[in-house]
Coordinates of C-alpha atoms in Angstrom, one line a residue:
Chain A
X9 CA -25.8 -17.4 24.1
X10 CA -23.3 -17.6 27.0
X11 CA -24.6 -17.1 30.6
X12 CA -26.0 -13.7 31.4
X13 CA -23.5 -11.1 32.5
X14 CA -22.7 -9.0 35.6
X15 CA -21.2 -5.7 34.8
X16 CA -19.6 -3.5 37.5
X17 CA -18.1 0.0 37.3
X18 CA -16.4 1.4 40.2
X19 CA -14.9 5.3 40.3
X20 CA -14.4 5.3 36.7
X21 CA -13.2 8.3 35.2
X22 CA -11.8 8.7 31.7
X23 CA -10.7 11.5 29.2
X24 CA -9.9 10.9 26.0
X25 CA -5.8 12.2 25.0
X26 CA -5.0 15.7 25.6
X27 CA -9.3 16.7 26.5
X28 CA -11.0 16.9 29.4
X29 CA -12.6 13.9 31.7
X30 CA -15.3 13.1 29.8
X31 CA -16.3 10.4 33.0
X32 CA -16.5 11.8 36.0
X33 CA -16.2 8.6 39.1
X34 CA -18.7 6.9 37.7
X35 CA -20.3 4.3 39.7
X36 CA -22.7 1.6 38.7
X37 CA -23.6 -2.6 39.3
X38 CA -25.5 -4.4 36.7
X39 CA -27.1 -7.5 37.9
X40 CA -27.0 -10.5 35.2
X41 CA -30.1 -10.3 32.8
X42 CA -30.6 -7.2 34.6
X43 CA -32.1 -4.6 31.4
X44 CA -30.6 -0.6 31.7
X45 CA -31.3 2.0 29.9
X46 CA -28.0 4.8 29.7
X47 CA -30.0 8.2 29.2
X48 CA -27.9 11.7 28.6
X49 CA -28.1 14.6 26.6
X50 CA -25.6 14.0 23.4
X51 CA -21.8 14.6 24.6
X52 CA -22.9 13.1 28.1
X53 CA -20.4 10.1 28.3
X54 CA -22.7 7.1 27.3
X55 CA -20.9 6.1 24.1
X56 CA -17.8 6.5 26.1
X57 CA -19.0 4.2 28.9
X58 CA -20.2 1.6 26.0
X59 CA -16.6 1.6 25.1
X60 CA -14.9 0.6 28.5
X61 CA -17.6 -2.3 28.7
X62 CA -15.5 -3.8 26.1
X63 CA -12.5 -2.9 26.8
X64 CA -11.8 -0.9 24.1
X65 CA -11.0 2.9 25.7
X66 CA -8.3 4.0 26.2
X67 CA -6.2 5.1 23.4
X68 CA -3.2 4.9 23.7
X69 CA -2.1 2.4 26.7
X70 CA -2.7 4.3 30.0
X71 CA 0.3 5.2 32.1
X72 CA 1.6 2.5 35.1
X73 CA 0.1 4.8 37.8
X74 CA -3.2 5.3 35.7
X75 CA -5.6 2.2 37.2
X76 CA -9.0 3.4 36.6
X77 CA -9.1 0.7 33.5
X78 CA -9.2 -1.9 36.4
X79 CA -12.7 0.3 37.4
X80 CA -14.3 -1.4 35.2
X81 CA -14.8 -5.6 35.7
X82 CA -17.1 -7.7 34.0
X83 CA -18.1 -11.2 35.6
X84 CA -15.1 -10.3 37.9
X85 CA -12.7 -9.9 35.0
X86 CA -10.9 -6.4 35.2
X87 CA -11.4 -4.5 31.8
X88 CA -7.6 -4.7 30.6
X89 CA -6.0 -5.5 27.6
X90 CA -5.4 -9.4 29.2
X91 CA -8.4 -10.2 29.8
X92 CA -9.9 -7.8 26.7
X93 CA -10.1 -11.0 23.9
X94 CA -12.6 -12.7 27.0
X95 CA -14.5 -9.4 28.0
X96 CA -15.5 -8.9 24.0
X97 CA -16.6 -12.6 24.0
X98 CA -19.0 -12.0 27.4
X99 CA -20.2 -8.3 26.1
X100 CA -21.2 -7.8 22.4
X101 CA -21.2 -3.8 21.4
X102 CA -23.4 -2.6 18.6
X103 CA -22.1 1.1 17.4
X104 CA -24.5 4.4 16.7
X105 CA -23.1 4.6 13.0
X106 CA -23.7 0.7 11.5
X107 CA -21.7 1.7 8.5
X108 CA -18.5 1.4 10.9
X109 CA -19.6 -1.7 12.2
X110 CA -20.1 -3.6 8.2
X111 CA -17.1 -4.7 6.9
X112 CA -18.6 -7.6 5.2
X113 CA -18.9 -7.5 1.3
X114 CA -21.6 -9.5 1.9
X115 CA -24.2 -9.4 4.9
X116 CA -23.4 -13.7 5.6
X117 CA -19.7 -12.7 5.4
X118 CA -20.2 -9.9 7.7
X119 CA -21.9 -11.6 10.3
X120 CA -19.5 -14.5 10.1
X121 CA -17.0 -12.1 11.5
X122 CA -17.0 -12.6 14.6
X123 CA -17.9 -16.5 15.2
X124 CA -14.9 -16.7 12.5
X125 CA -12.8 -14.7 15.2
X126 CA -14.0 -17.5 18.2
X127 CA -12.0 -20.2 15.9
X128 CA -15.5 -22.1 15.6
X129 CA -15.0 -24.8 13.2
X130 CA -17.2 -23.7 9.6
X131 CA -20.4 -26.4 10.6
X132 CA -20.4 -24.1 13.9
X133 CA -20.0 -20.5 12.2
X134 CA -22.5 -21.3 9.3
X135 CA -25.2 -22.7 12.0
X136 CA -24.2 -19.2 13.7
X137 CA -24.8 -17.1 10.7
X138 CA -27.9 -18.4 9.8
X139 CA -30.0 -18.3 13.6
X140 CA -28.5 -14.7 13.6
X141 CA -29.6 -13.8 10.7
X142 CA -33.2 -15.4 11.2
X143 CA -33.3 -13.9 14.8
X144 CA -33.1 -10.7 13.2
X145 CA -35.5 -11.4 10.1
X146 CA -32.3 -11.2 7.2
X147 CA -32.5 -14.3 6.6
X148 CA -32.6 -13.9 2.6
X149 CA -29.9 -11.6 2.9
X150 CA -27.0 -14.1 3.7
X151 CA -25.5 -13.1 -0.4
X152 CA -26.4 -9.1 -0.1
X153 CA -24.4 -6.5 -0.4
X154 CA -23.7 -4.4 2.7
X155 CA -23.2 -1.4 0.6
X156 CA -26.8 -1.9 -0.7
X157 CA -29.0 -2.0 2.7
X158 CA -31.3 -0.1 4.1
X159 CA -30.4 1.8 7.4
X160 CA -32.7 0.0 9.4
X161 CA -31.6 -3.8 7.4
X162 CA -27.9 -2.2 8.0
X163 CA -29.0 -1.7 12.2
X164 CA -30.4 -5.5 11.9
X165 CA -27.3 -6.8 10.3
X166 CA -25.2 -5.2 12.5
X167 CA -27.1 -6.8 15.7
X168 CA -26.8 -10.3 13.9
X169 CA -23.3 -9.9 13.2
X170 CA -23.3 -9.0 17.1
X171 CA -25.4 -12.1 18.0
X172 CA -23.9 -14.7 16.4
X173 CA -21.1 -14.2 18.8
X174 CA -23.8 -15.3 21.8
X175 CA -22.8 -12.8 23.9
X176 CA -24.1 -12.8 27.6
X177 CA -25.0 -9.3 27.5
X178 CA -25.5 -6.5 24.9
X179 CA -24.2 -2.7 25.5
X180 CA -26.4 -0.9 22.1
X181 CA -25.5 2.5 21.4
X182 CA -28.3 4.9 20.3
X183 CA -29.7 1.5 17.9
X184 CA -32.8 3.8 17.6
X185 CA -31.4 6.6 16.1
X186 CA -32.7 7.4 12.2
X187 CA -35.1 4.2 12.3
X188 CA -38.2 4.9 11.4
X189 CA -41.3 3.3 13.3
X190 CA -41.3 0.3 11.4
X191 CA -37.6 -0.2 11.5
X192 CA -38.0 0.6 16.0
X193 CA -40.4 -1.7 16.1
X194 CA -38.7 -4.2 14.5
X195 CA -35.2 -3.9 16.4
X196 CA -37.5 -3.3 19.6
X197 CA -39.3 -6.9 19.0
X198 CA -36.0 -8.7 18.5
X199 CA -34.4 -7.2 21.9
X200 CA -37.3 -7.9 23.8
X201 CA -36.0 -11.5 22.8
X202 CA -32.8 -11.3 24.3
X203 CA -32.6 -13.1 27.2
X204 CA -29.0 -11.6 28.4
X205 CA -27.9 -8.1 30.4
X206 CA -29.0 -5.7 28.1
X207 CA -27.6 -1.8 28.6
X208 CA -29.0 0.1 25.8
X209 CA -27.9 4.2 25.5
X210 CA -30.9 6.0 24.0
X211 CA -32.8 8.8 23.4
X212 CA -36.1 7.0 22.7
X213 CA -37.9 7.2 25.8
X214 CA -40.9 5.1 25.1
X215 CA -38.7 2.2 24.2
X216 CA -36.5 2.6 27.2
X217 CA -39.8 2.1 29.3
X218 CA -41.1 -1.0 27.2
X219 CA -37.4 -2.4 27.3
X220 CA -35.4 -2.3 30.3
X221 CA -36.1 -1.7 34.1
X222 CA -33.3 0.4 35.5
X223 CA -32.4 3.9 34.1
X224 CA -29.0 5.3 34.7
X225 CA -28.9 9.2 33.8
X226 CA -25.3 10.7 32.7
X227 CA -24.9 14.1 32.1
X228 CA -21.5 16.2 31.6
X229 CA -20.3 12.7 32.3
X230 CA -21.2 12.5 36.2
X231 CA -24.0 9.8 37.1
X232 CA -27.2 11.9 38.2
X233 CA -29.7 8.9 38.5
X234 CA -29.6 5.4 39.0
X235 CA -33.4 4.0 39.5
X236 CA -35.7 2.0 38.2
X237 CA -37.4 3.2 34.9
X238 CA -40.7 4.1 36.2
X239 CA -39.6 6.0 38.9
X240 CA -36.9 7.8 36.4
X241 CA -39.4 8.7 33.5
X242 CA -42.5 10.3 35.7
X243 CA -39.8 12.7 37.1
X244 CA -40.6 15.4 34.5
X245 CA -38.3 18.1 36.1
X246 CA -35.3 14.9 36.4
X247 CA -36.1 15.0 33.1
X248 CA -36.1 18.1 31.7
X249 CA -33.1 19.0 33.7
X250 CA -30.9 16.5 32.1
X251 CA -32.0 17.6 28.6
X252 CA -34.0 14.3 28.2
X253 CA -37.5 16.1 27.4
X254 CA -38.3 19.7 26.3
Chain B
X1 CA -11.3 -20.8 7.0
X2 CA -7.8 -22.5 5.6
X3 CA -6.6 -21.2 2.6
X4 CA -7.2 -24.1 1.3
X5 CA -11.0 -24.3 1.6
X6 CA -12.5 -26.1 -0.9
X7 CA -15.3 -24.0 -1.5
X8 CA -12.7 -21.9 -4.0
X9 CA -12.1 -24.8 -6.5
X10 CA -16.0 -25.6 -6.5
X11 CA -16.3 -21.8 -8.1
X12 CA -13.6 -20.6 -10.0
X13 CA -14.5 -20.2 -13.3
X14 CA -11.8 -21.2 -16.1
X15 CA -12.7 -17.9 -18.2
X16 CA -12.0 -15.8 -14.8
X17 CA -8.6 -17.3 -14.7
X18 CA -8.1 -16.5 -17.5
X19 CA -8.7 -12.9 -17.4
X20 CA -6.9 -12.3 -13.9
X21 CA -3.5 -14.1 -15.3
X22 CA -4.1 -12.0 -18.7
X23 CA -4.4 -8.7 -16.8
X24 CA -1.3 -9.7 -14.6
X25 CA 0.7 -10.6 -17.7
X26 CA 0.5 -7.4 -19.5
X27 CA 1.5 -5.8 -16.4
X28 CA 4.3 -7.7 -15.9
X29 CA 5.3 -7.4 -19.6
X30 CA 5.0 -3.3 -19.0
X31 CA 7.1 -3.2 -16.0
X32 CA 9.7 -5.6 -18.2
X33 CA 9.9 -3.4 -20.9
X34 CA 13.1 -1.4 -21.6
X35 CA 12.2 2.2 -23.4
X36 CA 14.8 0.6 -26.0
X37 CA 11.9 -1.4 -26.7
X38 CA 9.3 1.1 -27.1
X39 CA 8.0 -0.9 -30.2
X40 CA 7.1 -3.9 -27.9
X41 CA 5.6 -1.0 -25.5
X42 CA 3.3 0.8 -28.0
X43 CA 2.2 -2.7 -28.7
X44 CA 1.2 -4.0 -26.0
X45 CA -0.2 -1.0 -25.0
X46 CA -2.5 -1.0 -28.1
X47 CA -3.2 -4.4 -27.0
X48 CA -4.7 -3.3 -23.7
X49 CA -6.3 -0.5 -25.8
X50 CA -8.3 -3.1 -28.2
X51 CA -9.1 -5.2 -25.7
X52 CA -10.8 -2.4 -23.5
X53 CA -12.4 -0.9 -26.7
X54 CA -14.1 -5.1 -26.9
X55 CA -14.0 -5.1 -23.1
X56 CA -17.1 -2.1 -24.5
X57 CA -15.4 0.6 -22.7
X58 CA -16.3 3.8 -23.8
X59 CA -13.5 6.4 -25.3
X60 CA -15.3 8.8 -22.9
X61 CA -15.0 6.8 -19.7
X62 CA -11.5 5.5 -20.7
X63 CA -10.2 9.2 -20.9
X64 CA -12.3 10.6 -18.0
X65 CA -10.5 7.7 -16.2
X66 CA -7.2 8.4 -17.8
X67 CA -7.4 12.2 -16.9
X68 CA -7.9 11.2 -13.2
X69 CA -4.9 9.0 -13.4
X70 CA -2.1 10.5 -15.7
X71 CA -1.6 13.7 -13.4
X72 CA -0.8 11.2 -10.4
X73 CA 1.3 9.3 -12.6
X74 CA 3.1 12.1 -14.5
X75 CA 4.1 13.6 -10.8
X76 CA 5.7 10.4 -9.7
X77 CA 7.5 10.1 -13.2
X78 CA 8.8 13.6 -12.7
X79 CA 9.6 12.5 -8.9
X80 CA 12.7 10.7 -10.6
X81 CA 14.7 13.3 -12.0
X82 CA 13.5 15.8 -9.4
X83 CA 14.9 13.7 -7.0
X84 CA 18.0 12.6 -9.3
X85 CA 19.1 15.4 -11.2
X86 CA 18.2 16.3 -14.8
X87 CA 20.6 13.6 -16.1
X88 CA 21.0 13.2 -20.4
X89 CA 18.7 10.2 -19.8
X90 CA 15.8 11.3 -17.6
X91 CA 13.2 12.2 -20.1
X92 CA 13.5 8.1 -21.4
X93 CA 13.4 7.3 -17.3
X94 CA 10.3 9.4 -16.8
X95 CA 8.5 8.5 -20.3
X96 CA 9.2 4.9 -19.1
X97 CA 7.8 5.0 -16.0
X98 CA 4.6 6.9 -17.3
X99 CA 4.3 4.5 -19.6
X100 CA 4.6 1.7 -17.8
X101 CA 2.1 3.0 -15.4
X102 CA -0.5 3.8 -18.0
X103 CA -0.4 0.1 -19.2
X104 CA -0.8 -1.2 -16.3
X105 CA -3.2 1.0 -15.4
X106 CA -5.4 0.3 -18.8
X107 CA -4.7 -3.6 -17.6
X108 CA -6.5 -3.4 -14.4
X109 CA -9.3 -1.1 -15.8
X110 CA -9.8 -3.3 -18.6
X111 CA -9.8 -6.7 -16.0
X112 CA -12.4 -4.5 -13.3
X113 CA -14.6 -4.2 -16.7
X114 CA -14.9 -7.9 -17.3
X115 CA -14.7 -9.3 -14.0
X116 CA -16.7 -8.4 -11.1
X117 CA -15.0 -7.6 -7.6
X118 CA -16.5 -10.5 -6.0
X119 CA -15.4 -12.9 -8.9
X120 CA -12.1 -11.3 -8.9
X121 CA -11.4 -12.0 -5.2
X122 CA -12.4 -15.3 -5.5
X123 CA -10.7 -16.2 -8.3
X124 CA -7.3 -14.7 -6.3
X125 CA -8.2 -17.0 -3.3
X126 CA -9.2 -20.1 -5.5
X127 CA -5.0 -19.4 -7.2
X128 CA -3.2 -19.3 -3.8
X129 CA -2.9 -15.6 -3.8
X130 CA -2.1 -14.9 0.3
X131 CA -5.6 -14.1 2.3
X132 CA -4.1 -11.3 3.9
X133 CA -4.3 -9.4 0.1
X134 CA -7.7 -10.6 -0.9
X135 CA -9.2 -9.6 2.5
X136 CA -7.2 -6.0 2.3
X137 CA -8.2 -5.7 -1.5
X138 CA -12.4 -6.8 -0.1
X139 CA -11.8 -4.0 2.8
X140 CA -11.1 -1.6 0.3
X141 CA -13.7 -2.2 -2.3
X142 CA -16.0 -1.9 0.7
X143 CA -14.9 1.3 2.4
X144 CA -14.3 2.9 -1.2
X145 CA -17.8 3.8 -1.6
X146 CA -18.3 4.8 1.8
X147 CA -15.8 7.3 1.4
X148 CA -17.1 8.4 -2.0
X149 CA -20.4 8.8 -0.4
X150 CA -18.5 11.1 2.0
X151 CA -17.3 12.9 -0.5
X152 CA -20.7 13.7 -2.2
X153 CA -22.1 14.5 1.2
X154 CA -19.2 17.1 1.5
X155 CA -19.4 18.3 -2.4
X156 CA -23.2 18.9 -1.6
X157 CA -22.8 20.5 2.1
X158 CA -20.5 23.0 0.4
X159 CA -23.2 23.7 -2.7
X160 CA -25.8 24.3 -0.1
X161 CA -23.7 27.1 1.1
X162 CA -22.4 29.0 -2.0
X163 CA -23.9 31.3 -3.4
X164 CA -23.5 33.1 -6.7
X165 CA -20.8 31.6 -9.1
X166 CA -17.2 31.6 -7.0
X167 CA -14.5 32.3 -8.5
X168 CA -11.8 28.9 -9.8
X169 CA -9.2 30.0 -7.2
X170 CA -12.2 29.9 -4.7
X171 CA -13.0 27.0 -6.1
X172 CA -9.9 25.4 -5.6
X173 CA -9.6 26.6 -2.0
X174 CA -12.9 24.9 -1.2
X175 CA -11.4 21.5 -2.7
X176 CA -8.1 21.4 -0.4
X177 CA -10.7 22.5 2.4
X178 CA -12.8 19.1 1.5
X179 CA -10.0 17.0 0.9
X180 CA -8.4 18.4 4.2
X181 CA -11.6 17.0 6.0
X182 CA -12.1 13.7 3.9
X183 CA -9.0 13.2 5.3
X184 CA -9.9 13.5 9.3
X185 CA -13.1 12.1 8.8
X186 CA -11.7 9.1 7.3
X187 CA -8.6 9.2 9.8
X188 CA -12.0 9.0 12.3
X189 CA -13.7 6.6 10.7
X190 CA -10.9 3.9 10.5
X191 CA -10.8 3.9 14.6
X192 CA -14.3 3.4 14.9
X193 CA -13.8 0.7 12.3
X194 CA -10.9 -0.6 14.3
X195 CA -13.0 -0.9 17.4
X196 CA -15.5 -2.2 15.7
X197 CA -13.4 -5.2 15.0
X198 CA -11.8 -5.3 18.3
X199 CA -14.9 -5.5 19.4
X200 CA -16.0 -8.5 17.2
X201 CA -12.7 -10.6 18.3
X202 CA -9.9 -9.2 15.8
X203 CA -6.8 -10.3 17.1
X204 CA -4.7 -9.3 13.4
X205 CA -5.2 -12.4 12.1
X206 CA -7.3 -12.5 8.6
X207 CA -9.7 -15.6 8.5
X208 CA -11.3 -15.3 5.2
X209 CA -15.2 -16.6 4.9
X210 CA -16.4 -17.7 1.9

């Protein structure tokens, strides 16, 4: 893993082409090996936000006069297409739907993606493969076909294909979502492992608190909260106002 | 990963070879063929026929495949003189073309019957064939499913919601309706994809992994 990563978001606001904003000045700091959790109703920005940590919003190019991609820097490097190939190396994204995110034949292949993308020579990516693949328990899936996983060995390969790039810090979207317990538990176990920034966009709120310290609250794509966790999850009405509880 | 890599010598398999450079024969003989030669044509095209029949291919399967295939193929035939004119000689250009299309067809369906995918791909990298092609041809087997599964998701979504016996015109609405979304959805599904990659350091340059 490289050295744990400092994420800072200044003003940001974003729409997508021809919508409205769907970030609204956002404005956040993220200390290295700092653990956030991103809470929000669904449609509240947080998959949008995941995006800009790697550099990979907006579609198309924005305009000359449109700057608010430099809002976003990570260790100091401004979130722009020049500095995106570094920013992807620093911040490894796993996405909600790990179907998207498999392009692998085989599970090995697939996680060799990316250390095959750092130009690592093939002792290097192999050696990569296989500690990701035995971080996240797969490691007798190296020859498996993606098409034939489960959801929650699909979620698993996914993050391996994620960690064998060594990232510095991990932005996980919704990784919870249609696990069941075992499968939670499992991809729970192997993040409290991680030893970088971890920002992880949820709606499991007993993980957030077991996981992370900070909460950061988005709704309609505004920030409403920005504390840390404890203080966040005994405010029932914060709560209930922001759609996080019933 | 070089194309080069030794890993592909180490594991072809001579009878693979043989196989892939069969299949790519025949359809190079097809596409060679003059519809002077129609002999030559009806015999290679029995050819592909026996060898799919010991390739244990089912007469079933073959024309359930077929009938998915020779409407595609018929319209692009008939793209010719539509696009040409009704000439004295179009119904030989069209009956060619179908022709050479269904041969070639019956080739690669006969080649994905005694070859798996995985085989097949590495037998294209272990004889040179560019790594752009065997990575696009890997991307494809792999997202092929996922959009068939899409499909079946749809099919079933739109079961769960009629009732009664519809009517075929109704019937055929509902289809252009599902391939109409297949289509966004997939449209949808290849930026995620896209970003995925971004995201995992593609820079549009293939570097195949054994």
């Amino acid at each position: 893993m490289t050295s744990a990563v400092a994420v800072d978001v200044q003003n940001l606001t974003f729409g997508y082409v021809g919508g409205p904003d769907v970030l609204h000045d956002i404005t956040f700091r993220i200390a290295p090996a700092e653990r956030v959790a991103l809470l929000g109703p669904s449609g509240a920005g947080k998959s949008t936000l995941l995006l800009h940590l790697n550099a990979l919003l907006p579609e198309p190019l924005p305009l000359p006069s449109d700057d608010h991609r430099t809002a976003v820097t990570i260790d100091g490097l401004p979130a722009t297409p020049e500095h995106a190939a570094e920013i992807r190396r620093r911040v490894g994204v796993l996405f909600q739907n790990p179907t998207d995110q498999l392009f692998g034949a085989t599970v090995g292949r697939d996680v060799a993606f990316g250390p095959l993308h750092l130009n690592l020579d093939d002792t290097e990516i192999q050696a990569r493969v296989d500690q990701a693949l035995a971080d996240v328990n797969l490691e007798a899936f190296a020859e498996r076909d993606t098409a034939r996983l489960s959801l929650g060995e699909r979620k698993r390969a996914c993050l391996a294909g994620v960690l064998a790039c060594r990232p510095g810090c991990l932005a996980l979207d919704e990784p919870f979502a249609n696990l069941d317990p075992r499968g939670r538990r499992q991809l729970a176990e192997i993040l409290t492992g991680f030893p970088g920034t971890l920002i992880l966009a949820t709606h499991d709120l007993a993980l957030v608190r077991e996981l992370t310290d900070r909460i950061i609250v988005l709704d309609n794509g505004r920030l409403c909260a920005d504390a840390i966790a404890e203080v966040v999850l005994d405010d029932v009405q914060l709560l209930q106002r922001h759609g996080l509880v019933a | 990963m070089t194309d080069s890599a030794p890993f592909c010598a180490a594991r072809l398999e001579p009878g693979a070879i043989v196989k892939l450079i069969s299949s790519v024969t025949i359809v190079l003989l097809a596409c060679s063929i003059s519809w002077e030669a129609w002999p030559a044509a009806g015999a290679l095209l029995a050819v592909t026929l026996a060898a799919l029949a010991c390739a244990g291919v089912r007469l079933a399967v073959l024309c359930r495949r077929l009938g998915l295939f020779l409407p595609i193929m018929s319209l692009i035939a008939l793209s010719i003189p539509l696009s040409q004119g009704f000439t004295s000689t179009w119904l030989q250009i069209s009956a060619t073309v179908l022709l050479r299309g269904v041969i070639s067809f019956l080739s690669g369906l006969w080649l994905i019957h005694v070859l798996p995918f995985d085989n097949l791909l590495l037998t294209m990298r272990g004889l040179r064939v560019p790594a752009v092609v065997v990575a696009c041809l890997a991307m494809m087997h792999r997202y092929l499913f996922v959009l068939w599964e899409e499909i079946e998701r749809l099919r079933t979504a739109r079961r769960a919601r009629r009732f009664g016996r519809p009517s075929r015109i109704f019937d055929w609405l509902a289809a252009v309706g599902l391939i109409g979304t297949l289509v966004i959805r997939s449209l949808d599904r290849g930026h995620r994809i896209h970003r995925a990659m971004l995201a995992r350091g593609w820079d549009g340059h293939l570097r195949p992994w054994p």
